Coordinates of C-alpha atoms and ligand atoms in Angstrom, one line a residue:
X712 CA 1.8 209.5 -25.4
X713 CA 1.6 207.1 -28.6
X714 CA 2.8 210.0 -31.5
X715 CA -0.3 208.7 -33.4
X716 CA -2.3 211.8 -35.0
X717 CA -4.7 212.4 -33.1
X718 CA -8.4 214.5 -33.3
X719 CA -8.8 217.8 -31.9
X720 CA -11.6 219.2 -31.1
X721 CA -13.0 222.6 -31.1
X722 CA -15.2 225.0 -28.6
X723 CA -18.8 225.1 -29.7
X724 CA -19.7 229.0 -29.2
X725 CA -22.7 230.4 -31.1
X726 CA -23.2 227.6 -33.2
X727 CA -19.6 227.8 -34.8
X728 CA -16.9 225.8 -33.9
X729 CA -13.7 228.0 -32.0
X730 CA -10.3 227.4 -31.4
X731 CA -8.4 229.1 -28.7
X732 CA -5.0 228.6 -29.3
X733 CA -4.4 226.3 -26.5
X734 CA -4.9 223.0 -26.2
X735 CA -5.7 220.3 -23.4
X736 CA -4.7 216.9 -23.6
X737 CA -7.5 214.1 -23.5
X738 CA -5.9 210.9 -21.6
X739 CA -7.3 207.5 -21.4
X740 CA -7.2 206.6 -17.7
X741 CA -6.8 202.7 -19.1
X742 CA -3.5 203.5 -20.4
X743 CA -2.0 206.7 -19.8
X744 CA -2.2 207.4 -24.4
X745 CA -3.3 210.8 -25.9
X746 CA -7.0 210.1 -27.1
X747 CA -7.6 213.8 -29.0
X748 CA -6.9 217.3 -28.2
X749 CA -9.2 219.6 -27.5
X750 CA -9.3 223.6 -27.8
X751 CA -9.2 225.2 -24.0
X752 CA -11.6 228.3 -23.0
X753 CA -10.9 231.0 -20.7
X754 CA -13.0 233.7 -19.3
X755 CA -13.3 235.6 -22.8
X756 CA -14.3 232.7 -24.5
X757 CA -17.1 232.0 -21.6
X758 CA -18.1 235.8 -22.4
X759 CA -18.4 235.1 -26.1
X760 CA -20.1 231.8 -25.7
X761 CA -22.8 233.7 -22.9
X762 CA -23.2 237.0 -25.3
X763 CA -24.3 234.0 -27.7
X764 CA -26.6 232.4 -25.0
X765 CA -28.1 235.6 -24.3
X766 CA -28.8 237.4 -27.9
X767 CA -30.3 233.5 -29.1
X768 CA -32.6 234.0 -25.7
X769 CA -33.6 237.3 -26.3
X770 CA -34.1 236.3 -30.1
X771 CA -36.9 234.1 -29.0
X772 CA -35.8 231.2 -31.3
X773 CA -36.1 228.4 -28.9
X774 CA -37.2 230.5 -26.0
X775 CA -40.3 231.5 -27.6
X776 CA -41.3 228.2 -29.7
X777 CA -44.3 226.8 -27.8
X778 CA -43.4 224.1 -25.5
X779 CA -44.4 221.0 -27.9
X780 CA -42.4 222.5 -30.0
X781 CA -39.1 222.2 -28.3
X782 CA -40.3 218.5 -26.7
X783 CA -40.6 218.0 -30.9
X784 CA -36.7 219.0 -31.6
X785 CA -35.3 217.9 -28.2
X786 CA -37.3 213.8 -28.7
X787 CA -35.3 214.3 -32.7
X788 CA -31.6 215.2 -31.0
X789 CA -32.2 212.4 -28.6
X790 CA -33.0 209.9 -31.1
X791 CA -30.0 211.1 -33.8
X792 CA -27.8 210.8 -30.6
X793 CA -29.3 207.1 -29.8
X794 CA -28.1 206.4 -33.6
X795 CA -24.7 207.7 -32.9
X796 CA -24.3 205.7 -29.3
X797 CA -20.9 204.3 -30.5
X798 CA -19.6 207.3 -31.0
X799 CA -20.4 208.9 -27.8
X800 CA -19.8 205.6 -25.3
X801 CA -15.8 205.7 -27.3
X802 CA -15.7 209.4 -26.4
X803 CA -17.3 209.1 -22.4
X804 CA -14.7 205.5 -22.4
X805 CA -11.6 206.8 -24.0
X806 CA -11.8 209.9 -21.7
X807 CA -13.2 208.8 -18.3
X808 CA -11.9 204.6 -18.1
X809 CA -15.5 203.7 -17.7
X810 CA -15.9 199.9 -19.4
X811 CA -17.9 199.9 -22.7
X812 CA -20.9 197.9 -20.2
X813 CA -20.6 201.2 -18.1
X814 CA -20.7 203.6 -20.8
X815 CA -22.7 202.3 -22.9
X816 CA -25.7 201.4 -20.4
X817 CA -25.6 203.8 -18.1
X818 CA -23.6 206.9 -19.4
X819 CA -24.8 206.9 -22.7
X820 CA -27.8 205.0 -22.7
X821 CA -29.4 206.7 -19.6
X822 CA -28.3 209.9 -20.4
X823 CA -30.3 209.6 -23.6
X824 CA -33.2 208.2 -21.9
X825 CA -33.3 210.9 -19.3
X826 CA -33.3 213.7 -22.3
X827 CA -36.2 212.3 -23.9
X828 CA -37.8 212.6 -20.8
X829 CA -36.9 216.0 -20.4
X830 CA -38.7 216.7 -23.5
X831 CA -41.6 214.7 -22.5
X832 CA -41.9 217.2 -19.6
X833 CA -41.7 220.4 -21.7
X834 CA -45.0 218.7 -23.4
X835 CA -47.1 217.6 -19.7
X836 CA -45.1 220.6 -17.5
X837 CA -48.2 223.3 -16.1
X838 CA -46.8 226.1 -17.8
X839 CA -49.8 228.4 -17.0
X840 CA -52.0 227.8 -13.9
X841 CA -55.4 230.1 -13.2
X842 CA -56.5 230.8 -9.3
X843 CA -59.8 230.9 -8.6
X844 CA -61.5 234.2 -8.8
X845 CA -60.8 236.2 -5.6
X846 CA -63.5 238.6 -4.5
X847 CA -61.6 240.7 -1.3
X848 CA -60.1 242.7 -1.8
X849 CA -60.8 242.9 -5.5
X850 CA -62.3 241.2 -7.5
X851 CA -59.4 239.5 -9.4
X852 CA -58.1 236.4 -10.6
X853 CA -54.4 235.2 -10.8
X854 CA -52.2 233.4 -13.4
X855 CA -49.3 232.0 -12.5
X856 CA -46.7 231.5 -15.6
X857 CA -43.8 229.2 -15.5
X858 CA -40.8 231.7 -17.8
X859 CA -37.3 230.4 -18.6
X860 CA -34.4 232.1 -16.4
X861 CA -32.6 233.1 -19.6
X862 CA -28.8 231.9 -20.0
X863 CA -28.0 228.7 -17.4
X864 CA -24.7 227.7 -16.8
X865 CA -24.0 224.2 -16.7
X866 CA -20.6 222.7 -14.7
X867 CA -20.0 219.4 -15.1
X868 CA -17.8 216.7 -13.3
X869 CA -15.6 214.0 -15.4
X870 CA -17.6 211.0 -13.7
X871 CA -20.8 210.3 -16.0
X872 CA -20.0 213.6 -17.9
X873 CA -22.8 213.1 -20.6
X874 CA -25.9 211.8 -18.1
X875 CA -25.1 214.3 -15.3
X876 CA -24.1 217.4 -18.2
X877 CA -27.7 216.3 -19.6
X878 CA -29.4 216.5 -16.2
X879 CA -28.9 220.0 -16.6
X880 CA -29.3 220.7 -20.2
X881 CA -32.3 218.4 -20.8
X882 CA -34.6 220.3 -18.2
X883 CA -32.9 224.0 -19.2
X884 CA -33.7 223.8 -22.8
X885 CA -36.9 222.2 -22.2
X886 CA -37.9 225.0 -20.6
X887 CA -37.1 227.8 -23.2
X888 CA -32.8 228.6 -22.0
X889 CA -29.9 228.9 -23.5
X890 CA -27.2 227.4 -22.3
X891 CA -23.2 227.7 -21.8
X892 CA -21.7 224.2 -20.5
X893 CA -18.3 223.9 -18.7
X894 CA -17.6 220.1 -19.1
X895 CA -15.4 219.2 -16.8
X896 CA -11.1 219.4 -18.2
X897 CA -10.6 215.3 -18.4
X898 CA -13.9 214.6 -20.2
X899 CA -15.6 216.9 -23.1
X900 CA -15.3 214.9 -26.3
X901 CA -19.1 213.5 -25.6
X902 CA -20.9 216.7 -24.7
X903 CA -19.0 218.5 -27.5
X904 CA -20.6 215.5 -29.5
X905 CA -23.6 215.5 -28.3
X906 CA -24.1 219.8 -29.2
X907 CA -23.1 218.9 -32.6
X908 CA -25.9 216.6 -33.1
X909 CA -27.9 218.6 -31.3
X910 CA -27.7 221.2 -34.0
X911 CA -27.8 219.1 -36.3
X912 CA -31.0 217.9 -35.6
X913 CA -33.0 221.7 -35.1
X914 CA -31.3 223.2 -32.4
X915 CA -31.2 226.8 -33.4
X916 CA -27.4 227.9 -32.9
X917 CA -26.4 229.5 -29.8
X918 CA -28.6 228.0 -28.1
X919 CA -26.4 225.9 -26.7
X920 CA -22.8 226.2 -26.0
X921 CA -19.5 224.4 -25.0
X922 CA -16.8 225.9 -23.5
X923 CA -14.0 223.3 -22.0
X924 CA -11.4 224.8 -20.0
X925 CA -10.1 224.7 -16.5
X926 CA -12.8 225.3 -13.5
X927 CA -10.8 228.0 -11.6
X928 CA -10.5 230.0 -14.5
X929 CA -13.8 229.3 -17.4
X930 CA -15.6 227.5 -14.5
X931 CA -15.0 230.6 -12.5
X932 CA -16.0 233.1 -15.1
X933 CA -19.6 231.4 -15.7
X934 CA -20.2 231.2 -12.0
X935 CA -20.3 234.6 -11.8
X936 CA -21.1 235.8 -15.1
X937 CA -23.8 239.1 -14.6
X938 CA -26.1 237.8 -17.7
X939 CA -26.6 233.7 -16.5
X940 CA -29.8 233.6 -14.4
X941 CA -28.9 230.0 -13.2
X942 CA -26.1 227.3 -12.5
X943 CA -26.5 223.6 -12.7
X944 CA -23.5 222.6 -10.8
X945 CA -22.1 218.8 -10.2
X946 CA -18.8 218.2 -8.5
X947 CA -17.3 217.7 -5.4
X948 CA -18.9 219.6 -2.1
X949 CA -15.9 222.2 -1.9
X950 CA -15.9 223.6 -5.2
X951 CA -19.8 223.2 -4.7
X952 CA -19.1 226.2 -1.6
X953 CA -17.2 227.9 -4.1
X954 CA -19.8 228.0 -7.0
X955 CA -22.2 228.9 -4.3
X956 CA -20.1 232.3 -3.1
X957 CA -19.3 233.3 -7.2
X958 CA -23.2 233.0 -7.7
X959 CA -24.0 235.0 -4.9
X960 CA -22.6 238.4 -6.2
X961 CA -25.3 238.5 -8.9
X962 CA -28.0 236.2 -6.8
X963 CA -28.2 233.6 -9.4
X964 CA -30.0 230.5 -9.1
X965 CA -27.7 227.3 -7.6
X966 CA -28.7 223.6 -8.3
X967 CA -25.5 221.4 -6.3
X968 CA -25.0 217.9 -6.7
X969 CA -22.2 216.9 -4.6
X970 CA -20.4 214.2 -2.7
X971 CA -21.4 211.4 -0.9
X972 CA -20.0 209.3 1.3
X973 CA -22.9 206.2 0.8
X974 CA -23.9 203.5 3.8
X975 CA -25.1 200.1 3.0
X976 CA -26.4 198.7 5.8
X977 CA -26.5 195.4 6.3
X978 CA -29.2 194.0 8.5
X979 CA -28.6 190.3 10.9
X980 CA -31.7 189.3 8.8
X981 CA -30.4 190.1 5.1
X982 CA -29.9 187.2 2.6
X983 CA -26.0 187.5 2.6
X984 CA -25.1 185.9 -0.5
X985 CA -27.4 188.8 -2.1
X986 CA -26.6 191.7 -0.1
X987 CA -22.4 190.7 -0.8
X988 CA -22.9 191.4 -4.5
X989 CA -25.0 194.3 -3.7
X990 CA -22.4 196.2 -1.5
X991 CA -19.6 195.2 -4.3
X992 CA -22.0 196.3 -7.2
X993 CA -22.8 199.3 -4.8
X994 CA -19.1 199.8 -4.3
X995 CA -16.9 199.0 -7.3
X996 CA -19.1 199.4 -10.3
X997 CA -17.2 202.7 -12.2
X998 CA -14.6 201.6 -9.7
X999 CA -16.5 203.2 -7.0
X1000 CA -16.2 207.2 -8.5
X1001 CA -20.0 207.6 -8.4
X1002 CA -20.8 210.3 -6.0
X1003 CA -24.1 207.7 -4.9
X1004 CA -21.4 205.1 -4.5
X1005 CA -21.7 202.8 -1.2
X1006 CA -18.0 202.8 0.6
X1007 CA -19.1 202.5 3.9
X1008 CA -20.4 198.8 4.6
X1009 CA -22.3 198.8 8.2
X1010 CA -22.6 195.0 9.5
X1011 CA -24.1 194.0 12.2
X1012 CA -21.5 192.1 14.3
X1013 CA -23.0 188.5 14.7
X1014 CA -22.9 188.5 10.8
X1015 CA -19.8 190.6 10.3
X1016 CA -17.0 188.2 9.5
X1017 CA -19.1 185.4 6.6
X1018 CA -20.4 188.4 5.4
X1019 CA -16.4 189.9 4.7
X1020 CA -15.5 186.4 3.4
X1021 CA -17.9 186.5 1.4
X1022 CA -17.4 189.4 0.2
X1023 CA -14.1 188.8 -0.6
X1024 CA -14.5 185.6 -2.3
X1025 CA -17.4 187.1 -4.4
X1026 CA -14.3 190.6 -5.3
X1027 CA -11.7 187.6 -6.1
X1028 CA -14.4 187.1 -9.5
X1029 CA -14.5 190.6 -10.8
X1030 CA -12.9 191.2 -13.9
X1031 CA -10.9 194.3 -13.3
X1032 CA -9.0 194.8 -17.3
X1033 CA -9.6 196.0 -20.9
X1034 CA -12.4 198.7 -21.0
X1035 CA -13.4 197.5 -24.4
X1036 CA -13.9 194.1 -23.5
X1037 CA -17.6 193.2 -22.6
X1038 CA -16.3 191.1 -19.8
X1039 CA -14.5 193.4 -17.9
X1040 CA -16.4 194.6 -14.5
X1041 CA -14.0 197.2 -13.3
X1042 CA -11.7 199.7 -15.1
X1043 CA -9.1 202.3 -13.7
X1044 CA -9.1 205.3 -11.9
X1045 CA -9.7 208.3 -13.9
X1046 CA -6.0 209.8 -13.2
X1047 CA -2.7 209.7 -11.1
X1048 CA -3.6 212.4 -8.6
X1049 CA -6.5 209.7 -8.0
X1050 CA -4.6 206.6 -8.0
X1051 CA -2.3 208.1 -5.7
X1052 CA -5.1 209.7 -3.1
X1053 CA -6.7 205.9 -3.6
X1054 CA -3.6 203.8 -1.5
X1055 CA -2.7 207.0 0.4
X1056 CA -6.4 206.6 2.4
X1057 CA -5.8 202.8 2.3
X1058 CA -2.4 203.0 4.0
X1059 CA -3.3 205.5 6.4
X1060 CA -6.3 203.5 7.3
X1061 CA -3.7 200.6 7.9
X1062 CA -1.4 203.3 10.4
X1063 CA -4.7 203.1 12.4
X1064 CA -6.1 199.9 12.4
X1065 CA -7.5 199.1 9.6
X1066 CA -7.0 195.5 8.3
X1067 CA -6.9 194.8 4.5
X1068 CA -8.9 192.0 3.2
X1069 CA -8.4 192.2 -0.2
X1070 CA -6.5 194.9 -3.0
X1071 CA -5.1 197.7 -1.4
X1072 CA -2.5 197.7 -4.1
X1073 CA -2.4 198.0 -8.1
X1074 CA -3.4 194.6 -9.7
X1075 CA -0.4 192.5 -10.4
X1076 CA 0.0 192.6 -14.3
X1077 CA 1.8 194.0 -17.2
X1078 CA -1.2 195.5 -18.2
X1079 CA -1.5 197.5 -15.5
X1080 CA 2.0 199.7 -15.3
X1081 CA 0.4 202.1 -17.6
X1082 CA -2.7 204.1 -16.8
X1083 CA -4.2 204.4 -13.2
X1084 CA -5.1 201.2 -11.6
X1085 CA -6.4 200.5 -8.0
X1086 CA -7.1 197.1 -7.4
X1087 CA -11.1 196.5 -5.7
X1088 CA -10.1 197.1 -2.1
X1089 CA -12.0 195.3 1.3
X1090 CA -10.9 197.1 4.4
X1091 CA -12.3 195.6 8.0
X1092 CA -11.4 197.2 11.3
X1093 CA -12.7 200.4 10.2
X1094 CA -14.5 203.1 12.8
X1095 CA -16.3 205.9 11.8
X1096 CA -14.4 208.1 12.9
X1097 CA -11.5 207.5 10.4
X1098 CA -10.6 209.9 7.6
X1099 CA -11.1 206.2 5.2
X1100 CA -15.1 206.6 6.7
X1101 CA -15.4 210.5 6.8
X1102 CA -13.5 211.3 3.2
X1103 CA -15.1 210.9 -0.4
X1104 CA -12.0 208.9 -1.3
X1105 CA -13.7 208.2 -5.3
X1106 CA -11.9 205.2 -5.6
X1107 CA -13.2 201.5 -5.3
X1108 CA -12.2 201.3 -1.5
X1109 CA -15.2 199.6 0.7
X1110 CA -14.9 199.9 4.6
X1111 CA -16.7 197.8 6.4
X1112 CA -17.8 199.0 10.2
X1113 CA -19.5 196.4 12.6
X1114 CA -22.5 197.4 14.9
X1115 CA -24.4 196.2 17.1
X1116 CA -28.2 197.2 17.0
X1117 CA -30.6 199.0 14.3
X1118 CA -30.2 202.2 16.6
X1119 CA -26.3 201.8 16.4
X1120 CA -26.2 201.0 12.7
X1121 CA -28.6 204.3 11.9
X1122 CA -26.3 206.4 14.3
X1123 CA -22.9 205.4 12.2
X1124 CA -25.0 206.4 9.0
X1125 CA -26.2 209.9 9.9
X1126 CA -22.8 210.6 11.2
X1127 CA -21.6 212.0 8.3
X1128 CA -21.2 215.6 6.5
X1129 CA -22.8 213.6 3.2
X1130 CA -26.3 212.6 2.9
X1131 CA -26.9 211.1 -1.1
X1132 CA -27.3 208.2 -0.9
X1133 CA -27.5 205.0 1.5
X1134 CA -28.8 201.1 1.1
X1135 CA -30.1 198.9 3.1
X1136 CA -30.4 195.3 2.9
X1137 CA -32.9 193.0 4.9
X1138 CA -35.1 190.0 4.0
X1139 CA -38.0 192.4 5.9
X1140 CA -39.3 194.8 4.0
X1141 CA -41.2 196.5 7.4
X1142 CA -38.0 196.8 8.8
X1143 CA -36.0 198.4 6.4
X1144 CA -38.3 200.9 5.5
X1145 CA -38.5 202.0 9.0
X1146 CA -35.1 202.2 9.1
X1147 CA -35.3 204.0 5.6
X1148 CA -37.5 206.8 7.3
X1149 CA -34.9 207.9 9.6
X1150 CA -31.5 207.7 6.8
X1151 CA -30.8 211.3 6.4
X1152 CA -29.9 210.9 2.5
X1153 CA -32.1 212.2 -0.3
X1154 CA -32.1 208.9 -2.1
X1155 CA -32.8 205.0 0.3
X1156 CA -32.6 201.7 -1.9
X1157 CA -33.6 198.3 -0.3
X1158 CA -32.2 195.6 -1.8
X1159 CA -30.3 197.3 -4.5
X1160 CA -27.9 200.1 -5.7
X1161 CA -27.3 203.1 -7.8
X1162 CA -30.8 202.6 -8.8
X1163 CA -31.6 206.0 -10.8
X1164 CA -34.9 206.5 -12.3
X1165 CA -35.4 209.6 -14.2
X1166 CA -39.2 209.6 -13.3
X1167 CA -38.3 210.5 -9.6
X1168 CA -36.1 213.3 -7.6
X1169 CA -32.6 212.8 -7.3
X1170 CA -30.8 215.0 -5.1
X1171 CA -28.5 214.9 -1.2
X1172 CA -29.1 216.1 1.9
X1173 CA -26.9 218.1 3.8
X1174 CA -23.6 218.7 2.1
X1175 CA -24.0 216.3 -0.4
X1176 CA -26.2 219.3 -2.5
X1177 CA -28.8 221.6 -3.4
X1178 CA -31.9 221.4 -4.9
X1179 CA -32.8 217.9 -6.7
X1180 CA -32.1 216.6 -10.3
X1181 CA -34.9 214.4 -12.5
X1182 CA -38.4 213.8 -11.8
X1183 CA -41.7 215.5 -12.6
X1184 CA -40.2 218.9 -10.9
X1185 CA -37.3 218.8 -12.2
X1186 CA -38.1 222.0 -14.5
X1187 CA -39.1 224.0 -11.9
X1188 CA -35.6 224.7 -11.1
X1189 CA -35.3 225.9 -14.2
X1190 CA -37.8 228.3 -14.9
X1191 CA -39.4 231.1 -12.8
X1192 CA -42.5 232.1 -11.7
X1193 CA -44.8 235.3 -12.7
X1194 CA -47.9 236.2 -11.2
X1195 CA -49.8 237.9 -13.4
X1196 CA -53.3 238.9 -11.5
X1197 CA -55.8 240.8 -13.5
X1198 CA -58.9 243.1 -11.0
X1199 CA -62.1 242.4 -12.8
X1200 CA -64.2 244.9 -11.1
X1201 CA -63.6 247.5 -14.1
X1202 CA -62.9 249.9 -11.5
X1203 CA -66.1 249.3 -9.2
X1204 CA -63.8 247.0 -6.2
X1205 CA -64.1 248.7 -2.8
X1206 CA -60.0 248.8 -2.4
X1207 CA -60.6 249.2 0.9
X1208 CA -57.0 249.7 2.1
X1209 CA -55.7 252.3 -0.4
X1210 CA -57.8 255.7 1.0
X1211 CA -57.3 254.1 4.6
X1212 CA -53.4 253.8 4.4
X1213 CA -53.7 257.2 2.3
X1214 CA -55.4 259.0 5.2
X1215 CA -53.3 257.6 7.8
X1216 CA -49.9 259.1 5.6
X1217 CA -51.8 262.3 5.7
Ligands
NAD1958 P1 -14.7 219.0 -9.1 O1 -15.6 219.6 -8.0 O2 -13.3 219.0 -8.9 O3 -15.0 219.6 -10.5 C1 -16.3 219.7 -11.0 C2 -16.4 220.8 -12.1 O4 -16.2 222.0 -11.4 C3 -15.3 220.6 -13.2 O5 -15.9 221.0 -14.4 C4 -14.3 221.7 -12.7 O6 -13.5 222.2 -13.8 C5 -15.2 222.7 -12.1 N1 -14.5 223.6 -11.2 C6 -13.4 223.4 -10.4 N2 -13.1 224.5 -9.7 C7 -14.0 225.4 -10.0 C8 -14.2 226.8 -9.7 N3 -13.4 227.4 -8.8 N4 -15.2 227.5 -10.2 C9 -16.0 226.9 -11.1 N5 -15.9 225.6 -11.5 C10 -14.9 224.9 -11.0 O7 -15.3 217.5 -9.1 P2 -14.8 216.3 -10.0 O8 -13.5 215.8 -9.4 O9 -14.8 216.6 -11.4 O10 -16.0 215.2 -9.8 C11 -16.0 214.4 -8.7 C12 -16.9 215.0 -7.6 O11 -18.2 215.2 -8.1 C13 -17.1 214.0 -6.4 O12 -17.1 214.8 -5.3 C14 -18.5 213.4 -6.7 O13 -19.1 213.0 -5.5 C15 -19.2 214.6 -7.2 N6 -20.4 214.1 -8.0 C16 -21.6 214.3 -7.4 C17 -22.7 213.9 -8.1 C18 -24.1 214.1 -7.6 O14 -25.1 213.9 -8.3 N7 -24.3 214.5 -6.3 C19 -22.6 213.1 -9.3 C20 -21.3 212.9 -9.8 C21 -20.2 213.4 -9.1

């Protein structure tokens, strides 16, 4: 703590700003300081800030504005937040550890970029679709409308918080909700931001609301609050299960984006000097706490030990330092339950085997006795079957597991209870996307890395989630549909069945 005066920060409930009474500490995971306080929710305040969801719904304020309408305000909030980018990359930085190349790229930057898209959708989404005119057994025709759920709860994870908060919010209000957000307890300074301007720029009030405070208690509360239709949920696969029981009471809607435990596979025919950078970038960018993160390098075993020294002579050059310094590749973790969970895996993957090629430690450095630093850390000697391979450790750990044949290499990457994201890397295009074909992860890059387009789906297979995130369908999980069918016989249709089934109840 520095004793500096800091900022705190309110609730955003109904378009005022509330304070609770308690407060959460915001810590910068680059040095341990206070960066701003920040009022914390519990269940009453989730109630307040749903009853405020749920009257601005039914008020038909945003909800009922024609879709071009909302693309309108939603394309103005994105571009007044664009104009405040320094704002929000200090608030995702300070809070998370993210470098200012990180945040302001990919957390903020994207984030923004994947809104206006959202709103780009509420204008080209089929919101109304007519069948064809059915003449048996009526003669009727069908619409089928796309309606918002109502009140969607979004619950958000401290990695990214803006871009993967956004995910949610972007698609929800672009299809006519209201909204309560949950951000998760180290990181809420940029959404809070970001629902400011939002208002600021048309958002009617209420319609969408920020409530920080701890998961098992606000986080809790919203899962399985009666009047939210649907929750947008990103975090880690267990409280994923969790969210997934409190929704079930009142049979909400789920979207779950969850942890990953990411192969790059590294073919014998793969340009290694390339593919070395792309398992580190894979691995250490964000200090490897991206849930699409690749930890697990797969080698094949005639290429396996140039490719580790290569890989760590290229990890000897990365900048690991000052967040605010446009140099710096690699910050900290994002806390000291982290750090500490980081060089437990590593040393129990030494107990059994494991060898450690580089890190596996903090970084040597004055600078680095405050805050929570793990150095980039190269383990060889690894076997899928350790808890190093099996475990989403979030840290920038790689493992690196030799094999012996494409069959092999595909066998060690399915065996897994995560399924986001893999890579594979090959000067063969043929190959690899035969190989691609039988990954069982919901997102395959060749030749590259956390390569997220908003354009596409995102999403994992097995327990790596739920649904998918971005793309052209992206609102569908956020609206419902009614089928509206309309007989155009004025009364003159045979209707066969009803006097048949009548006479057989007789
Ligand atoms: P977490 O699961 O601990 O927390 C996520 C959110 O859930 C937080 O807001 C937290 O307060 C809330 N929460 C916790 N317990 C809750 C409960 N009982 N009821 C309701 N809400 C509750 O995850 P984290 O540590 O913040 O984030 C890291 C995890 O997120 C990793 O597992 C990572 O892989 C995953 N993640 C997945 C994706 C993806 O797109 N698949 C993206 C980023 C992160």
């Amino acid at each position: 703590m520095t004793g500096i005066a800091v900022n705190h920060h309110m609730m955003r409930i109904g378009g005022k700003e509330v304070d609770s009474g308690q407060r959460m500490s915001i810590i910068d995971p680059s040095n341990g300081s206070l960066v701003a306080t920040v009022s914390q929710g519990d269940a009453t305040h989730i109630d307040a800030a749903v009853a405020a969801a749920k009257a601005t719904f039914e008020s038909g304020v945003w909800s009922q504005l024609a879709p071009r309408q909302r693309a309108s305000i939603m394309r103005a909030i994105a571009a007044a937040a664009a104009d405040a980018t320094a704002e929000l990359v200090d608030a995702e930085m300070s809070a998370n550890g993210a470098t200012i190349r990180q945040a302001t790229g990919f957390h903020v930057g994207w984030a923004l970029e994947h809104f206006a898209y959202f709103a780009d959708l509420a204008d080209s989404y089929v919101w109304q679709q007519a069948s064809p005119v059915n003449s048996f057994p009526a003669l009727s025709q069908s619409v089928v409308h796309r309606e918002p759920i109502g009140v969607v709860g979004a619950i958000a994870p401290w990695n990214c918080p803006l871009l993967l908060t956004l995910w949610k919010v972007g698609p929800a209000l672009a299809a006519g909700n209201s909204v309560v957000v949950k951000p998760d307890e180290h990181t809420p300074l940029s959404m809070l931001a970001f629902a400011r301007i939002a208002e600021e720029n048309g958002l009617p009030p209420g319609v969408l609301n920020v409530v920080p405070g701890e998961g098992k208690t606000a986080g809790a509360r919203l899962a399985s609050h009666p009047d939210v239709g649907k929750i947008g949920f990103t975090g880690s696969t267990q409280v994923g299960r969790e969210i997934m029981r409190l929704a079930s009471d009142t049979v909400k809607q789920v979207t779950l984006e969850l942890g990953g435990k990411g192969p790059s596979i590294v073919l014998d025919d793969a340009d290694l000097d390339m593919a070395a950078d792309g398992v580190l970038y894979g691995c250490f960018v964000y200090s490897g706490q991206i849930c699409v993160s690749g930890t697990r390098a797969l080698v094949h075993a005639s290429q396996h030990d140039k490719f580790v020294e290569r890989l760590v002579a290229r990890a000897k050059t990365i900048v690991v330092g000052d967040i605010r310094d446009w140099d710096t590749d690699m910050g900290p973790v994002i806390d000291a339950r982290q750090k500490h969970q980081c060089l437990k895996y590593v040393r129990e993957a030494q107990s059994g085997g494991a060898i450690v090629e580089y890190g596996g430690c903090v970084p040597a450095g004055q600078q680095f006795e405050q805050g929570f630093w793990v150095a980039p850390t190269i383990l060889s000697g690894v076997t899928n079957d350790m808890p190093i391979a099996r475990d989403e450790v979030f840290g920038p750990v790689l493992a690196v597991i030799p094999y012996n044949d494409d069959d092999e290499a595909v066998a060690i990457a399915n065996d897994s209870d995560y399924g986001l994201a893999a890579s594979i890397w090959s000067t063969d295009n043929a190959r690899a996307l035969q190989m691609a074909a039988r990954i069982q992860c919901g997102n395959v890059w060749i030749n590259d890395a956390h390569q997220i387009n908003c354009r596409v789906p995102f999403g994992g297979y097995k327990q790596s989630g739920l649904g998918r995130e971005l793309g052209p369908n992206a609102l569908d999980y956020y609206t419902q549909t009614k089928t509206v069918q309309v007989d155009l016989s004025a009364g003159h249709s045979a209707k066969p069945y009803g006097p048949v089934l009548l006479s057989h109840a007789e």
